[in-house]
Rosetta silent file (secondary structure, phi, psi, omega in degrees, C-alpha in Angstrom):
SEQUENCE: RRLLVDLGLLARHRGTDHLLEAARRVVDRCPDAHFLVMGFPGPHIYHARAEALGLGDHTTFTGQVPYEQAPERLALGDVAVAPKLSATEGNGKILDYMAMALPTVAFDTPVSREYLQDDGYYAPPGDVAALADRIVAVLADPAGARACAERSRRRAVAEFDWARAGSALVGAYDRLTLQPRRVEA
SCORE:     score description
SCORE:     0.000 S_00000001
   1 L     0.000  146.096  173.140   14.213   12.262   -7.289 S_00000001
   2 E   -90.770  132.725 -161.213   13.412    8.983   -5.507 S_00000001
   3 E   -98.797  117.693  171.520    9.608    8.321   -6.177 S_00000001
   4 E  -122.751  135.244 -174.246    7.302    6.658   -3.378 S_00000001
   5 E  -103.861  146.926  173.819    3.901    5.701   -4.455 S_00000001
   6 E  -135.374  124.561 -164.189    0.632    5.469   -2.797 S_00000001
   7 E  -142.953  114.357  173.259   -2.453    4.180   -4.862 S_00000001
   8 E   165.974 -166.049  167.799   -5.981    4.098   -3.413 S_00000001
   9 E   -50.285  120.492  175.166   -9.012    5.814   -1.697 S_00000001
  10 L   -81.097  134.486  174.994   -7.903    9.464   -0.255 S_00000001
  11 L   177.470  136.829  174.657   -9.472    9.354    3.317 S_00000001
  12 L   -46.722  -39.263  172.558   -8.602   10.102    6.640 S_00000001
  13 L   -60.737  -41.518 -172.463   -9.084    6.243    7.599 S_00000001
  14 L   -84.406    2.548  160.353   -6.923    5.019    4.720 S_00000001
  15 L    96.056    8.921  174.095   -4.020    7.134    6.312 S_00000001
  16 H   -32.559  -61.496 -175.099   -3.922   10.323    3.780 S_00000001
  17 H   -57.181  -48.248  172.463   -3.290   12.626    6.430 S_00000001
  18 H   -65.061  -20.327 -178.007   -0.682   10.606    8.242 S_00000001
  19 H   -72.046  -71.966 -148.979    1.132    9.861    4.557 S_00000001
  20 H   -64.957  -27.936  171.607    1.311   13.713    4.272 S_00000001
  21 H   -81.198  -22.564  163.535    2.777   14.528    7.763 S_00000001
  22 H   -98.764  -13.086  152.564    5.192   11.913    7.277 S_00000001
  23 H   -61.886   -9.746  139.294    6.238   13.080    4.012 S_00000001
  24 H   -43.459  -40.099  178.861    6.710   16.402    5.240 S_00000001
  25 H   -94.190  -27.882 -171.123    9.387   14.536    7.779 S_00000001
  26 H   -78.492  -38.882 -162.012   10.761   12.082    4.791 S_00000001
  27 H   -69.333  -53.826 -179.459   11.362   15.582    2.475 S_00000001
  28 H   -43.943  -37.528  178.043   13.296   17.164    5.484 S_00000001
  29 H   -76.611  -43.745 -167.865   15.715   14.220    5.610 S_00000001
  30 L  -135.429   64.793  164.016   15.742   13.237    1.692 S_00000001
  31 L   -26.516  -43.905  175.253   15.265   16.378   -0.050 S_00000001
  32 L   -74.938    6.422  172.976   14.943   14.048   -3.429 S_00000001
  33 E   -71.824  140.521 -177.681   11.828   12.426   -2.142 S_00000001
  34 E  -154.786  127.567 -160.300    8.896   12.962   -4.213 S_00000001
  35 E  -110.683  128.555 -160.866    5.548   11.440   -3.279 S_00000001
  36 E  -109.986  119.152  175.316    3.161   10.310   -6.222 S_00000001
  37 E  -133.441  119.301 -164.952   -0.516    9.681   -4.721 S_00000001
  38 E  -119.509  148.890  175.565   -2.770    8.578   -6.836 S_00000001
  39 E   129.439 -149.162 -159.319   -6.342    8.310   -6.310 S_00000001
  40 E  -159.063  156.252   25.957   -9.715    9.942   -5.295 S_00000001
  41 L  -100.586  174.721  155.314  -12.349   11.629   -4.086 S_00000001
  42 L    61.484   55.987  161.198  -10.927   15.081   -3.283 S_00000001
  43 H   -52.593  -47.249 -175.924   -7.250   15.148   -4.681 S_00000001
  44 H   -59.227  -33.868  167.956   -7.504   18.849   -4.834 S_00000001
  45 H   -72.789  -33.172  171.836   -7.756   18.831   -0.985 S_00000001
  46 H   -67.456  -37.692  178.435   -5.220   16.570   -0.232 S_00000001
  47 H   -51.167  -65.336 -170.376   -2.939   18.797   -2.843 S_00000001
  48 H   -67.321   -6.332  167.860   -3.927   21.944   -1.077 S_00000001
  49 H   -79.161  -27.177 -165.605   -2.858   20.351    2.502 S_00000001
  50 H   -83.273  -40.640  172.701    0.627   19.221    0.729 S_00000001
  51 H   -52.690  -64.047  159.005    0.888   22.709    0.058 S_00000001
  52 H   -13.566  -61.693 -169.490   -0.009   23.830    3.281 S_00000001
  53 L   -95.110   18.966  157.444    2.780   21.711    4.788 S_00000001
  54 L    81.893   35.884 -177.147    5.489   22.874    2.171 S_00000001
  55 L  -115.743    0.386 -172.946    5.244   19.787   -0.097 S_00000001
  56 L   -49.167  -25.334  176.713    3.961   21.587   -3.186 S_00000001
  57 L  -100.201    4.015 -153.710    7.299   20.347   -5.001 S_00000001
  58 L  -123.648  -18.662 -150.882    7.429   17.198   -3.309 S_00000001
  59 E  -135.123  144.893  155.791    3.976   15.801   -3.761 S_00000001
  60 E  -141.964  147.773  169.614    1.545   14.964   -7.298 S_00000001
  61 E  -131.861  113.396  169.788   -1.914   13.922   -7.157 S_00000001
  62 L   -63.630  -27.049 -170.279   -3.175   12.126  -10.152 S_00000001
  63 L    66.966 -171.160 -157.395   -6.864   11.768   -9.138 S_00000001
  64 L   -64.145  141.019  176.942   -8.260    8.467   -9.997 S_00000001
  65 L  -119.610  123.374 -178.941   -6.193    5.905  -11.912 S_00000001
  66 L   -49.948  135.792 -178.483   -8.168    2.962  -13.993 S_00000001
  67 L   -42.217  -30.942  177.174   -7.218   -0.109  -12.546 S_00000001
  68 L   -61.779  -36.887 -163.677   -5.765   -1.109  -15.705 S_00000001
  69 L   -90.533  -28.185 -170.642   -3.610    1.642  -15.842 S_00000001
  70 H   -40.386  -57.687 -178.693   -2.264    0.915  -12.093 S_00000001
  71 H   -55.950  -37.283 -171.824    0.872   -1.267  -13.153 S_00000001
  72 H   -89.265   -6.788  170.550    2.666    1.055  -15.350 S_00000001
  73 H   -69.514  -65.622 -162.386    1.781    4.178  -12.234 S_00000001
  74 H   -59.432  -34.847 -177.529    3.012    1.940   -9.751 S_00000001
  75 L   -84.583    6.826  165.017    6.596    1.085  -11.756 S_00000001
  76 L   -84.038   -5.351  177.473    7.359    4.376  -11.707 S_00000001
  77 L   -99.119  167.144 -174.057    8.253    3.866   -8.022 S_00000001
  78 L  -100.806  -31.782 -170.053   11.027    3.244   -5.830 S_00000001
  79 E  -152.061  167.277 -169.103    9.053    2.459   -2.618 S_00000001
  80 E  -125.066  166.146 -169.619    5.216    2.003   -1.766 S_00000001
  81 E  -151.007  128.727  172.046    3.548    3.502    1.105 S_00000001
  82 E  -140.844   77.617  161.056    0.378    1.691    2.629 S_00000001
  83 L   -29.170   -6.221 -136.738   -0.939    4.115    5.381 S_00000001
  84 L   -81.568  143.026  170.948   -4.090    2.213    5.881 S_00000001
  85 L   -98.606  -24.786 -175.176   -5.150    2.379    9.844 S_00000001
  86 L   -59.184  119.416 -160.590   -7.898   -0.021    9.785 S_00000001
  87 L   -74.038  -16.248 -157.609   -7.141   -2.891   11.875 S_00000001
  88 L  -120.454  -52.561 -164.470  -10.077   -5.183   10.179 S_00000001
  89 L   -80.666  149.358 -174.893  -10.580   -3.858    6.644 S_00000001
  90 L   -57.795  165.508  174.911   -8.776   -5.284    3.662 S_00000001
  91 L  -149.020   78.584 -177.676   -5.672   -3.526    1.882 S_00000001
  92 H   -89.517   18.795  160.477   -5.393   -5.111   -1.476 S_00000001
  93 H   -68.130  -32.216  167.326   -3.172   -2.076   -2.735 S_00000001
  94 H   -53.664  -36.331  173.075   -0.443   -4.327   -0.968 S_00000001
  95 H   -71.391  -35.584  166.842   -0.867   -7.180   -3.115 S_00000001
  96 H   -79.145  -29.571  160.595   -0.110   -4.894   -6.298 S_00000001
  97 H   -53.746  -56.295  171.582    2.569   -3.562   -4.483 S_00000001
  98 H   -36.316  -74.525  174.375    4.003   -6.909   -3.785 S_00000001
  99 H   -24.351  -55.206  178.541    3.316   -7.864   -7.354 S_00000001
 100 L   -84.638   13.034 -173.632    5.425   -4.941   -8.826 S_00000001
 101 L    50.856   49.447  172.347    8.209   -5.733   -6.226 S_00000001
 102 L   -98.048  133.811  170.190    8.069   -2.362   -4.602 S_00000001
 103 L   -72.286  141.479  173.939    9.567   -2.467   -0.918 S_00000001
 104 E  -126.643  130.317  172.865    6.483   -1.253    1.058 S_00000001
 105 E   -67.979  106.542  172.730    6.208    0.946    3.891 S_00000001
 106 E  -134.081  173.462  164.926    2.888   -0.030    6.036 S_00000001
 107 E   -64.747  164.294  167.648    0.929    0.667    9.499 S_00000001
 108 L   -95.863   73.381 -173.591    1.529   -2.495   11.424 S_00000001
 109 L  -103.212  170.589  177.979   -1.852   -3.778   11.093 S_00000001
 110 H   -79.216  -33.527  172.740   -2.816   -7.769   10.883 S_00000001
 111 H   -57.882  -42.248  161.586   -3.673   -7.361    7.134 S_00000001
 112 H   -58.145  -34.317 -173.309   -0.285   -5.797    6.536 S_00000001
 113 H   -79.515  -34.452 -174.038    1.499   -8.429    8.545 S_00000001
 114 H   -53.349  -40.073  169.363   -0.844  -11.031    6.867 S_00000001
 115 H   -66.914  -74.375 -165.773    0.350   -9.859    3.367 S_00000001
 116 H   -92.824  -19.886  161.175    3.961   -8.876    3.870 S_00000001
 117 H    56.934 -129.722 -164.926    4.836  -11.026    6.892 S_00000001
 118 H   -72.346  -19.707 -169.035    8.761  -10.414    7.342 S_00000001
 119 H   -89.765   17.848 -173.714    9.004   -8.731    4.094 S_00000001
 120 L  -111.920  156.718  171.515    7.408   -5.381    4.925 S_00000001
 121 E  -104.943  113.103 -176.284    8.636   -2.093    6.836 S_00000001
 122 E  -106.439  147.209  167.947    6.176   -1.340    9.699 S_00000001
 123 E  -130.727  139.067 -164.440    5.451    1.481   11.835 S_00000001
 124 L   -54.949  122.003 -165.470    3.165    1.418   14.795 S_00000001
 125 L   -63.120  139.578 -175.399   -0.346    2.533   13.533 S_00000001
 126 L    86.207   -2.615 -166.241   -0.985    6.447   13.652 S_00000001
 127 L  -103.002  105.835  165.566    2.602    6.954   14.711 S_00000001
 128 H   -53.069  -28.407 -162.553    3.703    9.544   12.047 S_00000001
 129 H   -94.684  -52.155  178.445    7.280    9.977   13.265 S_00000001
 130 H   -53.091  -56.917  167.840    7.584    6.068   12.620 S_00000001
 131 H   -53.733  -57.389  175.516    6.297    5.998    9.445 S_00000001
 132 H   -39.120  -75.994 -179.025    8.824    8.711    8.223 S_00000001
 133 H   -36.702  -54.095 -176.117   11.588    6.788    9.745 S_00000001
 134 H   -70.603  -30.654 -178.620   10.905    3.447    8.026 S_00000001
 135 H   -54.447  -50.899  178.534   10.386    5.313    5.028 S_00000001
 136 H   -71.569  -12.175  174.234   13.691    7.095    5.063 S_00000001
 137 H   -82.054  -15.249  156.638   15.415    3.721    6.242 S_00000001
 138 H   -70.314  -37.428 -178.780   13.836    1.958    2.943 S_00000001
 139 L   -92.392  -15.950  177.262   15.515    5.020    0.926 S_00000001
 140 L   -63.443  -41.652 -161.137   18.830    4.498    3.096 S_00000001
 141 L  -141.397   82.705 -176.308   19.011    1.087    2.155 S_00000001
 142 H   -60.299  -38.477 -155.324   18.192    0.256   -1.613 S_00000001
 143 H   -82.527  -49.360  175.842   19.820   -3.171   -1.891 S_00000001
 144 H   -70.210   -9.685  168.038   18.054   -4.534    1.196 S_00000001
 145 H   -83.468  -52.312  177.485   15.010   -3.206    0.331 S_00000001
 146 H   -42.803  -56.263 -163.336   14.995   -4.549   -3.191 S_00000001
 147 H   -51.264  -41.030  177.661   16.106   -7.898   -1.582 S_00000001
 148 H   -49.509  -63.792 -157.791   12.605   -7.658    0.560 S_00000001
 149 H   -53.972  -68.755  169.118   10.432   -6.579   -2.431 S_00000001
 150 H   -10.119  -60.972 -169.790   11.824   -9.328   -4.361 S_00000001
 151 H   -75.414  -25.819  162.023   10.963  -11.976   -1.664 S_00000001
 152 H   -78.755  -29.970  162.266    7.418  -10.376   -1.751 S_00000001
 153 H   -70.559  -23.957  161.695    6.994  -10.682   -4.991 S_00000001
 154 H   -82.851  -15.901  176.743    7.502  -14.430   -5.164 S_00000001
 155 H   -88.380  -27.688 -175.983    5.284  -14.902   -2.629 S_00000001
 156 H   -60.200  -45.428  179.856    2.558  -12.627   -4.004 S_00000001
 157 H   -83.578  -26.941 -173.891    2.996  -14.725   -7.366 S_00000001
 158 H   -87.106  -17.114 -162.385    2.941  -18.376   -5.522 S_00000001
 159 L  -120.468  -42.084 -179.055    0.238  -17.334   -2.853 S_00000001
 160 L  -130.036   43.751  172.355   -1.840  -14.660   -4.214 S_00000001
 161 L   -69.215  157.213  170.535   -2.443  -15.163   -8.161 S_00000001
 162 H   -84.951   -5.972  174.949   -5.591  -15.016   -9.600 S_00000001
 163 H   -80.416  -32.413  178.981   -5.642  -18.460  -10.927 S_00000001
 164 H   -69.184  -78.344 -162.485   -4.767  -19.765   -7.274 S_00000001
 165 H   -42.699  -30.316 -178.703   -7.219  -17.466   -5.993 S_00000001
 166 H   -87.064  -32.811  178.488  -10.157  -18.279   -8.260 S_00000001
 167 H   -61.804  -40.591 -162.125   -9.560  -22.090   -8.177 S_00000001
 168 H   -81.539  -15.312 -175.429   -9.766  -21.858   -4.305 S_00000001
 169 H  -103.532   -2.135  163.371  -12.918  -19.999   -4.211 S_00000001
 170 H   -70.694  -65.951 -167.185  -14.607  -22.418   -7.181 S_00000001
 171 H   -45.001  -44.621 -171.097  -13.277  -25.099   -4.808 S_00000001
 172 H   -73.292  -36.828 -160.823  -15.220  -23.629   -1.458 S_00000001
 173 H   -88.472  -42.245  136.960  -18.511  -22.777   -3.243 S_00000001
 174 H    13.667  -75.199 -174.321  -18.208  -26.383   -4.484 S_00000001
 175 H   -59.803  -57.270 -177.370  -17.593  -27.742   -1.073 S_00000001
 176 H   -47.220  -38.907 -174.972  -20.494  -25.549    0.173 S_00000001
 177 H  -102.379   12.163  137.094  -23.239  -26.348   -2.391 S_00000001
 178 H   -61.800  -34.909  177.572  -22.354  -30.289   -2.363 S_00000001
 179 L   -59.729  139.887 -172.169  -22.755  -30.500    1.179 S_00000001
 180 L   -83.129  119.466 -167.097  -25.955  -32.345    2.198 S_00000001
 181 L   -71.833  147.718 -163.813  -28.146  -29.362    4.099 S_00000001
 182 L  -105.195  128.625  154.279  -28.468  -30.196    8.015 S_00000001
 183 L  -104.866  134.485 -175.220  -32.472  -29.450    8.712 S_00000001
 184 L   -95.320  145.238 -173.141  -33.082  -28.425   12.413 S_00000001
 185 L  -115.121    0.000    0.000  -36.052  -29.961   13.713 S_00000001
């Protein structure tokens, strides 16, 4: 089977419901697709929803995954999915997907675009049919998807690694604390 992974909180605003609806459409077109959904709270609720959609044999819900185990779990995947709907909330799992060189399908939000740029596969926010179409397109073009994922990984390493981010944060604090304070009269 080809494994699609999603890692993070399970919630409506995080797109979990949309992911399951899209999964139903994907499995209809790609019967060898399997969705590994890793997260909490309520994995049993989403498992029941998947069962009701006829996805019992095409979904696995792990519950909470400790962060240090995330890389080994993500390494199982062929494609990552980031169905978050929020236009303003962060989406850190995309950085994990990029670091793991996973082709990533996401809703077209500013945060998704900021991270993935031209190396993501996008669906209009909330459009389940388009999300399913993008997933199927990635599965149909493994060589193209792999090339996008490799570019994405290179950018993750160059722009988002911990050492670089930590250095930038310390630099910002230094600039803020060394600036003379302006006193209002």
